[in-house]
Short mmCIF file of C-alpha atoms in Angstrom, two decimals:
data_model
loop_
_atom_site.label_atom_id
_atom_site.label_comp_id
_atom_site.label_asym_id
_atom_site.label_seq_id
_atom_site.Cartn_x
_atom_site.Cartn_y
_atom_site.Cartn_z
CA UNK F 1 6.93 -0.61 -20.51
CA UNK F 2 7.56 -3.89 -18.65
CA UNK F 3 5.13 -6.34 -20.24
CA UNK F 4 6.61 -9.55 -18.82
CA UNK F 5 5.29 -10.73 -15.45
CA UNK F 6 7.68 -11.21 -12.56
CA UNK F 7 7.76 -14.97 -13.16
CA UNK F 8 8.45 -14.44 -16.86
CA UNK F 9 11.18 -11.90 -16.15
CA UNK F 10 12.91 -14.19 -13.65
CA UNK F 11 12.80 -17.14 -16.04
CA UNK F 12 14.13 -15.07 -18.94
CA UNK F 13 16.95 -13.55 -16.87
CA UNK F 14 18.00 -16.97 -15.64
CA UNK F 15 17.98 -18.82 -18.94
CA UNK F 16 19.28 -15.95 -21.05
CA UNK F 17 21.73 -14.49 -18.51
CA UNK F 18 20.55 -11.06 -19.67
CA UNK F 19 19.79 -9.22 -16.44
CA UNK F 20 22.32 -6.57 -17.46
CA UNK F 21 20.62 -6.00 -20.81
CA UNK F 22 17.16 -5.85 -19.22
CA UNK F 23 18.44 -3.43 -16.61
CA UNK F 24 19.79 -1.09 -19.30
CA UNK F 25 16.39 -1.18 -21.00
CA UNK F 26 14.67 -0.38 -17.72
CA UNK F 27 17.09 2.47 -16.95
CA UNK F 28 16.47 3.97 -20.36
CA UNK F 29 12.70 3.80 -19.81
CA UNK F 30 12.84 5.62 -16.47
CA UNK F 31 15.43 8.23 -17.48
CA UNK F 32 12.86 11.00 -18.00
CA UNK F 33 10.42 9.96 -15.28
CA UNK F 34 11.35 12.85 -13.02
CA UNK F 35 7.91 13.04 -11.42
CA UNK F 36 7.99 9.36 -10.39
CA UNK F 37 11.62 8.60 -9.49
CA UNK F 38 13.18 10.82 -6.86
CA UNK F 39 16.55 9.17 -7.44
CA UNK F 40 17.74 6.63 -10.01
CA UNK F 41 20.56 4.45 -8.63
CA UNK F 42 21.93 3.27 -11.95
CA UNK F 43 25.42 2.23 -10.85
CA UNK F 44 24.11 -0.01 -8.10
CA UNK F 45 21.52 -1.52 -10.45
CA UNK F 46 24.13 -2.29 -13.12
CA UNK F 47 26.48 -3.89 -10.62
CA UNK F 48 23.68 -6.01 -9.23
CA UNK F 49 22.55 -7.14 -12.69
CA UNK F 50 26.10 -8.08 -13.68
CA UNK F 51 26.47 -10.20 -10.54
CA UNK F 52 23.18 -11.96 -11.26
CA UNK F 53 24.27 -12.77 -14.81
CA UNK F 54 27.48 -14.24 -13.45
CA UNK F 55 25.45 -16.39 -11.08
CA UNK F 56 23.04 -17.46 -13.84
CA UNK F 57 25.98 -18.51 -16.03
CA UNK F 58 26.74 -21.20 -13.46
CA UNK F 59 23.15 -22.46 -13.64
CA UNK F 60 22.16 -20.96 -10.31
CA UNK F 61 19.25 -18.67 -9.45
CA UNK F 62 19.21 -16.02 -6.76
CA UNK F 63 15.52 -16.69 -6.14
CA UNK F 64 12.01 -15.98 -7.44
CA UNK F 65 12.92 -12.37 -8.33
CA UNK F 66 16.13 -13.20 -10.21
CA UNK F 67 16.95 -10.17 -12.36
CA UNK F 68 13.54 -8.56 -11.87
CA UNK F 69 13.77 -4.77 -11.98
CA UNK F 70 11.96 -3.04 -9.13
CA UNK F 71 11.92 0.33 -7.35
CA UNK F 72 10.56 1.42 -4.00
CA UNK F 73 9.09 4.23 -1.96
CA UNK F 74 11.84 6.47 -0.59
CA UNK F 75 11.46 5.43 3.05
CA UNK F 76 13.32 2.11 3.15
CA UNK F 77 16.92 2.25 4.30
CA UNK F 78 19.74 0.93 2.14
CA UNK F 79 23.24 0.97 3.65
CA UNK F 80 25.34 3.78 2.19
CA UNK F 81 22.37 5.48 0.50
CA UNK F 82 20.32 8.53 1.47
CA UNK F 83 16.74 7.84 2.57
CA UNK F 84 14.77 10.93 1.61
CA UNK F 85 11.29 10.37 3.13
CA UNK F 86 9.74 12.57 0.42
CA UNK F 87 10.91 15.50 2.51
CA UNK F 88 13.13 18.58 2.32
CA UNK F 89 16.70 17.55 1.40
CA UNK F 90 17.94 18.55 4.86
CA UNK F 91 15.66 15.91 6.43
CA UNK F 92 17.22 12.96 4.58
CA UNK F 93 19.56 10.54 6.33
CA UNK F 94 22.47 8.35 5.30
CA UNK F 95 21.46 4.78 6.15
CA UNK F 96 23.93 2.63 8.05
CA UNK F 97 22.17 -0.67 7.37
CA UNK F 98 19.69 -2.03 4.86
CA UNK F 99 16.04 -2.47 5.85
CA UNK F 100 14.88 -6.05 6.26
CA UNK F 101 12.39 -5.82 3.39
CA UNK F 102 14.95 -4.56 0.88
CA UNK F 103 17.49 -7.13 2.06
CA UNK F 104 14.93 -9.89 1.48
CA UNK F 105 14.12 -8.63 -2.00
CA UNK F 106 17.86 -8.48 -2.74
CA UNK F 107 18.28 -12.05 -1.54
CA UNK F 108 15.42 -13.11 -3.83
CA UNK F 109 17.21 -11.58 -6.83
CA UNK F 110 15.73 -8.12 -7.42
CA UNK F 111 17.55 -5.35 -9.29
CA UNK F 112 16.65 -2.17 -7.41
CA UNK F 113 16.49 0.79 -9.82
CA UNK F 114 16.11 3.51 -7.19
CA UNK F 115 13.82 5.67 -5.09
CA UNK F 116 10.22 6.63 -5.81
CA UNK F 117 8.47 9.83 -4.80
CA UNK F 118 6.06 9.81 -1.87
CA UNK F 119 4.01 12.22 0.18
CA UNK F 120 6.16 14.16 2.64
CA UNK F 121 6.96 11.84 5.57
CA UNK F 122 4.17 9.56 4.28
CA UNK F 123 1.55 12.09 5.37
CA UNK F 124 -1.06 12.74 2.71
CA UNK F 125 -3.56 10.64 0.72
CA UNK F 126 -3.55 12.72 -2.47
CA UNK F 127 0.10 12.39 -3.49
CA UNK F 128 0.75 16.13 -3.36
CA UNK F 129 4.16 17.06 -1.94
CA UNK F 130 5.11 20.59 -0.87
CA UNK F 131 8.73 20.06 -1.93
CA UNK F 132 8.48 17.86 -5.01
CA UNK F 133 5.02 18.23 -6.55
CA UNK F 134 2.85 15.26 -7.43
CA UNK F 135 3.60 12.16 -9.52
CA UNK F 136 1.46 11.84 -12.61
CA UNK F 137 -1.60 9.62 -12.52
CA UNK F 138 -0.86 6.91 -15.07
CA UNK F 139 -4.46 5.74 -15.47
CA UNK F 140 -6.27 9.08 -15.85
CA UNK F 141 -4.08 12.13 -16.57
CA UNK F 142 -4.85 15.03 -14.28
CA UNK F 143 -6.27 12.93 -11.44
CA UNK F 144 -4.50 12.66 -8.11
CA UNK F 145 -1.90 9.89 -7.95
CA UNK F 146 -2.96 8.88 -4.44
CA UNK F 147 -0.75 8.83 -1.38
CA UNK F 148 1.33 8.39 0.36
CA UNK F 149 2.96 5.70 -1.85
CA UNK F 150 2.32 7.92 -4.86
CA UNK F 151 5.47 7.12 -6.82
CA UNK F 152 5.00 3.39 -6.26
CA UNK F 153 1.49 3.49 -7.70
CA UNK F 154 2.63 5.60 -10.65
CA UNK F 155 5.71 3.47 -11.40
CA UNK F 156 3.68 0.27 -11.50
CA UNK F 157 0.80 1.93 -13.34
CA UNK F 158 3.16 3.26 -16.01
CA UNK F 159 4.68 -0.20 -16.49
CA UNK F 160 8.15 1.01 -15.44
CA UNK F 161 8.29 -1.83 -12.92
CA UNK F 162 5.97 -4.75 -12.26
CA UNK F 163 6.00 -4.24 -8.49
CA UNK F 164 7.16 -1.72 -5.90
CA UNK F 165 7.02 -1.51 -2.13
CA UNK F 166 4.87 1.03 -0.34
CA UNK F 167 3.66 1.61 3.20
CA UNK F 168 0.11 1.80 4.53
CA UNK F 169 -0.99 3.52 7.74
CA UNK F 170 -4.43 4.70 6.63
CA UNK F 171 -4.63 3.60 3.01
CA UNK F 172 -1.27 4.62 1.58
CA UNK F 173 -0.80 1.43 -0.46
CA UNK F 174 -4.41 0.94 -1.49
CA UNK F 175 -5.21 4.56 -2.44
CA UNK F 176 -2.41 4.99 -5.02
CA UNK F 177 -3.15 1.48 -6.27
CA UNK F 178 -6.78 2.47 -6.83
CA UNK F 179 -5.88 5.81 -8.39
CA UNK F 180 -3.47 4.21 -10.88
CA UNK F 181 -5.46 1.06 -11.60
CA UNK F 182 -3.06 -1.47 -10.06
CA UNK F 183 -3.09 -3.95 -7.17
CA UNK F 184 -2.14 -2.87 -3.64
CA UNK F 185 -1.70 -5.41 -0.83
CA UNK F 186 -1.74 -4.20 2.78
CA UNK F 187 -0.83 -7.09 5.10
CA UNK F 188 -1.87 -7.74 8.69
CA UNK F 189 -0.12 -5.35 11.03
CA UNK F 190 2.81 -7.44 12.28
CA UNK F 191 3.12 -9.63 9.17
CA UNK F 192 6.09 -7.72 7.65
CA UNK F 193 9.01 -6.39 9.75
CA UNK F 194 9.41 -2.62 9.93
CA UNK F 195 13.14 -2.75 10.67
CA UNK F 196 14.87 0.02 8.74
CA UNK F 197 11.58 1.60 7.62
CA UNK F 198 10.60 5.18 8.40
CA UNK F 199 8.01 5.14 11.21
CA UNK F 200 4.82 7.16 11.15
CA UNK F 201 2.40 5.39 13.47
CA UNK F 202 3.87 2.44 15.34
CA UNK F 203 0.54 0.71 15.95
CA UNK F 204 -0.84 1.01 12.40
CA UNK F 205 2.18 1.07 10.04
CA UNK F 206 2.47 -1.75 7.51
CA UNK F 207 4.64 -2.46 4.46
CA UNK F 208 3.38 -4.20 1.35
CA UNK F 209 3.61 -4.34 -2.44
CA UNK F 210 1.88 -2.56 -5.29
CA UNK F 211 1.90 -4.71 -8.43
CA UNK F 212 0.32 -5.19 -11.84
CA UNK F 213 -1.50 -8.38 -10.85
CA UNK F 214 -2.71 -10.12 -7.72
CA UNK F 215 -0.33 -13.05 -8.32
CA UNK F 216 2.67 -10.73 -8.45
CA UNK F 217 1.59 -8.84 -5.32
CA UNK F 218 1.18 -12.16 -3.48
CA UNK F 219 4.63 -13.33 -4.58
CA UNK F 220 6.39 -10.16 -3.45
CA UNK F 221 4.53 -10.17 -0.13
CA UNK F 222 5.57 -13.79 0.45
CA UNK F 223 9.20 -12.75 0.02
CA UNK F 224 9.19 -9.86 2.51
CA UNK F 225 6.91 -11.37 5.19
CA UNK F 226 8.00 -13.08 8.40
CA UNK F 227 9.88 -12.17 11.58
CA UNK F 228 13.45 -10.91 11.43
CA UNK F 229 14.32 -11.23 15.11
CA UNK F 230 14.58 -7.44 15.43
CA UNK F 231 11.09 -5.98 15.04
CA UNK F 232 9.25 -7.03 18.22
CA UNK F 233 5.83 -6.53 16.62
CA UNK F 234 6.43 -8.87 13.71
CA UNK F 235 4.72 -12.19 14.45
CA UNK F 236 5.92 -15.73 13.80
CA UNK F 237 2.92 -17.10 11.93
CA UNK F 238 2.43 -19.46 8.99
CA UNK F 239 4.10 -18.03 5.87
CA UNK F 240 2.16 -16.84 2.84
CA UNK F 241 2.28 -19.36 -0.03
CA UNK F 242 3.84 -17.63 -3.06
CA UNK F 243 1.25 -19.16 -5.39
CA UNK F 244 -2.54 -19.40 -5.19
CA UNK F 245 -4.61 -22.56 -5.22
CA UNK F 246 -7.99 -21.14 -6.21
CA UNK F 247 -11.02 -20.08 -4.20
CA UNK F 248 -11.50 -22.57 -1.35
CA UNK F 249 -14.73 -24.54 -1.09
CA UNK F 250 -17.29 -23.11 1.30
CA UNK F 251 -15.93 -19.57 1.19
CA UNK F 252 -18.34 -16.98 2.59
CA UNK F 253 -18.07 -13.37 1.38
CA UNK F 254 -19.73 -10.36 2.96
CA UNK F 255 -20.96 -7.18 1.30
CA UNK F 256 -21.80 -4.02 3.24
CA UNK F 257 -25.24 -2.60 3.58
CA UNK F 258 -25.87 1.00 2.56
CA UNK F 259 -24.97 2.33 6.01
CA UNK F 260 -21.24 2.22 5.31
CA UNK F 261 -21.61 3.45 1.74
CA UNK F 262 -23.05 6.96 2.02
CA UNK F 263 -20.87 8.55 -0.64
CA UNK F 264 -20.51 5.68 -3.09
CA UNK F 265 -21.24 6.56 -6.71
CA UNK F 266 -23.95 4.82 -8.67
CA UNK F 267 -21.40 3.06 -10.87
CA UNK F 268 -19.48 1.79 -7.84
CA UNK F 269 -22.74 0.52 -6.35
CA UNK F 270 -23.52 -1.23 -9.63
CA UNK F 271 -20.02 -2.74 -9.75
CA UNK F 272 -20.41 -4.20 -6.28
CA UNK F 273 -23.74 -5.72 -7.31
CA UNK F 274 -22.13 -7.18 -10.42
CA UNK F 275 -19.35 -8.76 -8.38
CA UNK F 276 -21.81 -10.19 -5.90
CA UNK F 277 -23.95 -11.68 -8.66
CA UNK F 278 -20.88 -13.21 -10.26
CA UNK F 279 -19.91 -14.84 -6.96
CA UNK F 280 -23.40 -16.21 -6.47
CA UNK F 281 -23.34 -17.65 -9.99
CA UNK F 282 -19.99 -19.28 -9.17
CA UNK F 283 -21.45 -20.86 -6.04
CA UNK F 284 -19.67 -18.57 -3.58
CA UNK F 285 -21.93 -17.80 -0.63
CA UNK F 286 -22.53 -14.09 0.00
CA UNK F 287 -24.15 -12.24 2.86
CA UNK F 288 -25.21 -8.66 3.54
CA UNK F 289 -23.59 -7.27 6.68
CA UNK F 290 -24.27 -4.21 8.79
CA UNK F 291 -20.92 -2.48 9.33
CA UNK F 292 -22.33 1.01 9.74
CA UNK F 293 -20.23 1.54 12.86
CA UNK F 294 -16.99 1.22 10.86
CA UNK F 295 -17.48 4.76 9.58
CA UNK F 296 -17.28 6.07 13.15
CA UNK F 297 -13.81 4.61 13.72
CA UNK F 298 -12.06 6.94 11.31
CA UNK F 299 -11.55 9.71 13.83
CA UNK F 300 -10.17 7.36 16.49
CA UNK F 301 -7.76 5.92 13.92
CA UNK F 302 -6.67 9.45 13.05
CA UNK F 303 -6.13 10.37 16.71
CA UNK F 304 -3.83 7.37 17.15
CA UNK F 305 -1.97 7.97 13.90
CA UNK F 306 -1.40 11.68 14.44
CA UNK F 307 -0.53 11.36 18.13
CA UNK F 308 2.14 8.79 17.31
CA UNK F 309 3.34 10.84 14.33
CA UNK F 310 3.72 13.85 16.63
CA UNK F 311 5.92 11.74 18.91
CA UNK F 312 8.06 10.62 15.94
CA UNK F 313 8.58 14.19 14.71
CA UNK F 314 8.66 16.16 17.98
CA UNK F 315 12.42 16.71 18.15
CA UNK F 316 12.94 17.49 14.45
CA UNK F 317 9.91 19.77 14.36
CA UNK F 318 11.29 21.76 17.31
CA UNK F 319 14.82 21.99 15.95
CA UNK F 320 14.30 22.52 12.21
CA UNK F 321 10.65 23.41 11.54
CA UNK F 322 11.61 24.96 8.18
CA UNK F 323 12.20 21.52 6.62
CA UNK F 324 8.46 20.78 6.82
CA UNK F 325 5.90 21.84 4.25
CA UNK F 326 3.07 24.03 5.51
CA UNK F 327 0.43 21.30 5.42
CA UNK F 328 2.51 18.69 7.27
CA UNK F 329 3.81 21.22 9.79
CA UNK F 330 0.25 22.33 10.56
CA UNK F 331 -1.02 18.78 10.97
CA UNK F 332 1.85 17.84 13.29
CA UNK F 333 1.36 20.99 15.38
CA UNK F 334 -2.32 20.18 15.75
CA UNK F 335 -1.44 16.61 16.67
CA UNK F 336 1.02 17.74 19.34
CA UNK F 337 -1.82 19.69 20.97
CA UNK F 338 -4.07 16.63 21.30
CA UNK F 339 -4.69 15.72 24.95
CA UNK F 340 -3.23 12.44 26.15
CA UNK F 341 -6.62 11.12 27.24
CA UNK F 342 -7.84 11.30 23.62
CA UNK F 343 -5.06 8.94 22.57
CA UNK F 344 -5.76 6.55 25.45
CA UNK F 345 -9.48 6.49 24.68
CA UNK F 346 -8.79 5.83 21.00
CA UNK F 347 -6.54 2.89 21.89
CA UNK F 348 -9.23 1.51 24.19
CA UNK F 349 -11.84 1.87 21.45
CA UNK F 350 -9.55 0.03 19.05
CA UNK F 351 -9.52 -3.04 21.30
CA UNK F 352 -13.31 -3.06 21.56
CA UNK F 353 -13.80 -2.37 17.85
CA UNK F 354 -11.47 -5.21 16.83
CA UNK F 355 -13.36 -7.64 19.03
CA UNK F 356 -16.68 -6.48 17.62
CA UNK F 357 -15.48 -6.78 14.02
CA UNK F 358 -14.11 -10.26 14.58
CA UNK F 359 -17.38 -11.40 16.12
CA UNK F 360 -19.98 -9.57 14.01
CA UNK F 361 -18.22 -9.64 10.65
CA UNK F 362 -15.64 -12.40 10.52
CA UNK F 363 -17.71 -14.59 12.78
CA UNK F 364 -20.24 -14.71 9.91
CA UNK F 365 -18.10 -14.50 6.76
CA UNK F 366 -14.53 -15.28 5.78
CA UNK F 367 -13.91 -12.15 3.73
CA UNK F 368 -15.51 -8.78 3.05
CA UNK F 369 -15.68 -6.82 -0.22
CA UNK F 370 -15.97 -3.02 0.02
CA UNK F 371 -14.86 -0.08 -2.17
CA UNK F 372 -11.35 1.38 -1.98
CA UNK F 373 -12.49 4.86 -3.04
CA UNK F 374 -16.12 5.95 -3.33
CA UNK F 375 -15.60 6.34 -7.08
CA UNK F 376 -12.65 7.10 -9.35
CA UNK F 377 -9.78 9.25 -8.09
CA UNK F 378 -10.68 12.96 -8.06
CA UNK F 379 -8.91 15.41 -10.33
CA UNK F 380 -5.91 17.11 -8.74
CA UNK F 381 -7.24 20.56 -9.66
CA UNK F 382 -10.44 19.87 -7.73
CA UNK F 383 -8.94 18.99 -4.34
CA UNK F 384 -8.15 21.46 -1.58
CA UNK F 385 -4.81 20.64 0.03
CA UNK F 386 -4.68 23.76 2.18
CA UNK F 387 -4.56 23.61 5.95
CA UNK F 388 -7.33 23.66 8.49
CA UNK F 389 -10.70 21.98 8.18
CA UNK F 390 -10.49 21.68 4.40
CA UNK F 391 -7.64 19.19 4.47
CA UNK F 392 -9.28 17.26 7.31
CA UNK F 393 -12.48 16.83 5.28
CA UNK F 394 -10.53 15.83 2.18
CA UNK F 395 -8.51 13.21 4.01
CA UNK F 396 -11.65 11.88 5.68
CA UNK F 397 -13.42 11.39 2.36
CA UNK F 398 -10.48 9.70 0.67
CA UNK F 399 -9.70 7.26 3.50
CA UNK F 400 -13.32 6.52 4.45
CA UNK F 401 -13.03 2.88 3.32
CA UNK F 402 -9.34 2.30 4.04
CA UNK F 403 -8.55 3.83 7.42
CA UNK F 404 -10.85 1.57 9.48
CA UNK F 405 -8.88 -1.44 8.20
CA UNK F 406 -5.66 -0.03 9.66
CA UNK F 407 -7.52 0.73 12.87
CA UNK F 408 -8.36 -2.96 13.19
CA UNK F 409 -4.96 -4.10 11.89
CA UNK F 410 -6.60 -6.41 9.33
CA UNK F 411 -5.14 -7.27 5.91
CA UNK F 412 -6.73 -5.93 2.72
CA UNK F 413 -6.03 -6.03 -1.00
CA UNK F 414 -7.21 -3.37 -3.46
CA UNK F 415 -7.64 -4.27 -7.12
CA UNK F 416 -9.20 -2.53 -10.14
CA UNK F 417 -12.50 -3.99 -11.31
CA UNK F 418 -13.61 -1.58 -14.03
CA UNK F 419 -12.19 1.15 -16.23
CA UNK F 420 -14.40 4.18 -16.82
CA UNK F 421 -13.86 7.33 -18.85
CA UNK F 422 -12.82 8.97 -15.55
CA UNK F 423 -10.34 6.30 -14.51
CA UNK F 424 -10.45 2.95 -12.70
CA UNK F 425 -12.89 1.71 -10.07
CA UNK F 426 -11.30 -0.45 -7.38
CA UNK F 427 -12.53 -2.59 -4.52
CA UNK F 428 -10.92 -4.05 -1.43
CA UNK F 429 -10.98 -7.66 -0.28
CA UNK F 430 -10.65 -7.55 3.52
CA UNK F 431 -10.09 -10.42 5.94
CA UNK F 432 -9.24 -11.12 9.58
CA UNK F 433 -5.67 -11.35 10.87
CA UNK F 434 -3.30 -13.55 8.84
CA UNK F 435 -5.82 -14.25 6.04
CA UNK F 436 -3.61 -12.86 3.24
CA UNK F 437 -3.57 -16.13 1.30
CA UNK F 438 -7.35 -16.53 1.03
CA UNK F 439 -7.69 -12.79 0.33
CA UNK F 440 -5.36 -13.20 -2.63
CA UNK F 441 -7.22 -16.33 -3.78
CA UNK F 442 -10.53 -14.47 -3.98
CA UNK F 443 -8.91 -11.35 -5.43
CA UNK F 444 -7.28 -13.42 -8.15
CA UNK F 445 -10.66 -14.96 -8.99
CA UNK F 446 -12.20 -11.46 -9.16
CA UNK F 447 -9.32 -10.31 -11.36
CA UNK F 448 -9.82 -13.18 -13.80
CA UNK F 449 -13.60 -12.76 -13.77
CA UNK F 450 -13.38 -9.05 -14.49
CA UNK F 451 -10.84 -9.67 -17.27
CA UNK F 452 -13.04 -12.31 -18.82
CA UNK F 453 -16.04 -9.99 -18.75
CA UNK F 454 -14.12 -7.03 -20.22
#
């Protein structure tokens, strides 16, 4: 288990010139993790660690991730390596160039250990995969691992790495983070370039880190964020500071009324009240907001996501349908049958909904705190992952609090706030566009407050 933080690892690797030794330890720890790692790239990791030790011997550092062992969801291209997408082996591709996000982590000094399992083509919030099974839940054995960044959540939760990249189109960073009791940071859509990343839904896809702590998630996000001159959606905005400065004076935090929380458990309700009381005691202003209409945006978000996914997969689905699992094939076939006007209407609603949220929520408060899941992650044996209406209802219940955030394009961070006998409870800190820094500031305060109270 990796007990040292990213900062501590980087400092130790630099002063001790022992990235190679640490990498061997990490490789030994992951050797039997066949439900988390889809592929261990040991030779590349060893070569990278050796080069970093050579650099450190001259007194130089590669960057803030010098010698830090990481691993990532199997949807980010690396030149000369197969990107598997969590799919049938025939669907994988040999990458010709390295994705921007991996290249930036490399430049900052990471040692990439390999590929982590994911839901097939990033479609599925439970972590189940028709071809490869489901990664183990590292916080509550037998529970779902969350998807689609299931391996990323499990790898961080198990302490095999301190941070891993995932993607989030409807909750796919935050759900596995919540299920495994770690931090998941979904940035503003357009904050991180998608160059060299498997697409699912062009207008809602984001890339971000899962990490043990808020500080580590913030640091990794600061490394990968910013335009690359290739992705036309990625915006040139103020960078994210790699370190926090504390909760700013005058911060206003919103909490939802009961209208958006129909399925929240009693213990989640109590946890939200506890957090709100703690903020009030600290002098942080809080306000109750009516965001009942957010629940109605889930279907429009799904129409957009599935319509765009159908466009991504149309050719492959027609040519080699056998490479798809039954659930994903069924969902894509249903998506292909959606009328075009439904997609157009959903896009129009998104514009109106964003404007309304900015005015009625973030015109009153700076940040919003809501659950990530209604309660702890459900047990894998209790969920129905079959086709038809059953899977639609399951997905709807799991992404109830996450999918509207993708619909708006806003940033959100999920962090654990309590450990129960059934697993962790997690909440999201949500903000308007480009508010990642203040989100992390409040989340870090919550993290320290929860730890102090534990």
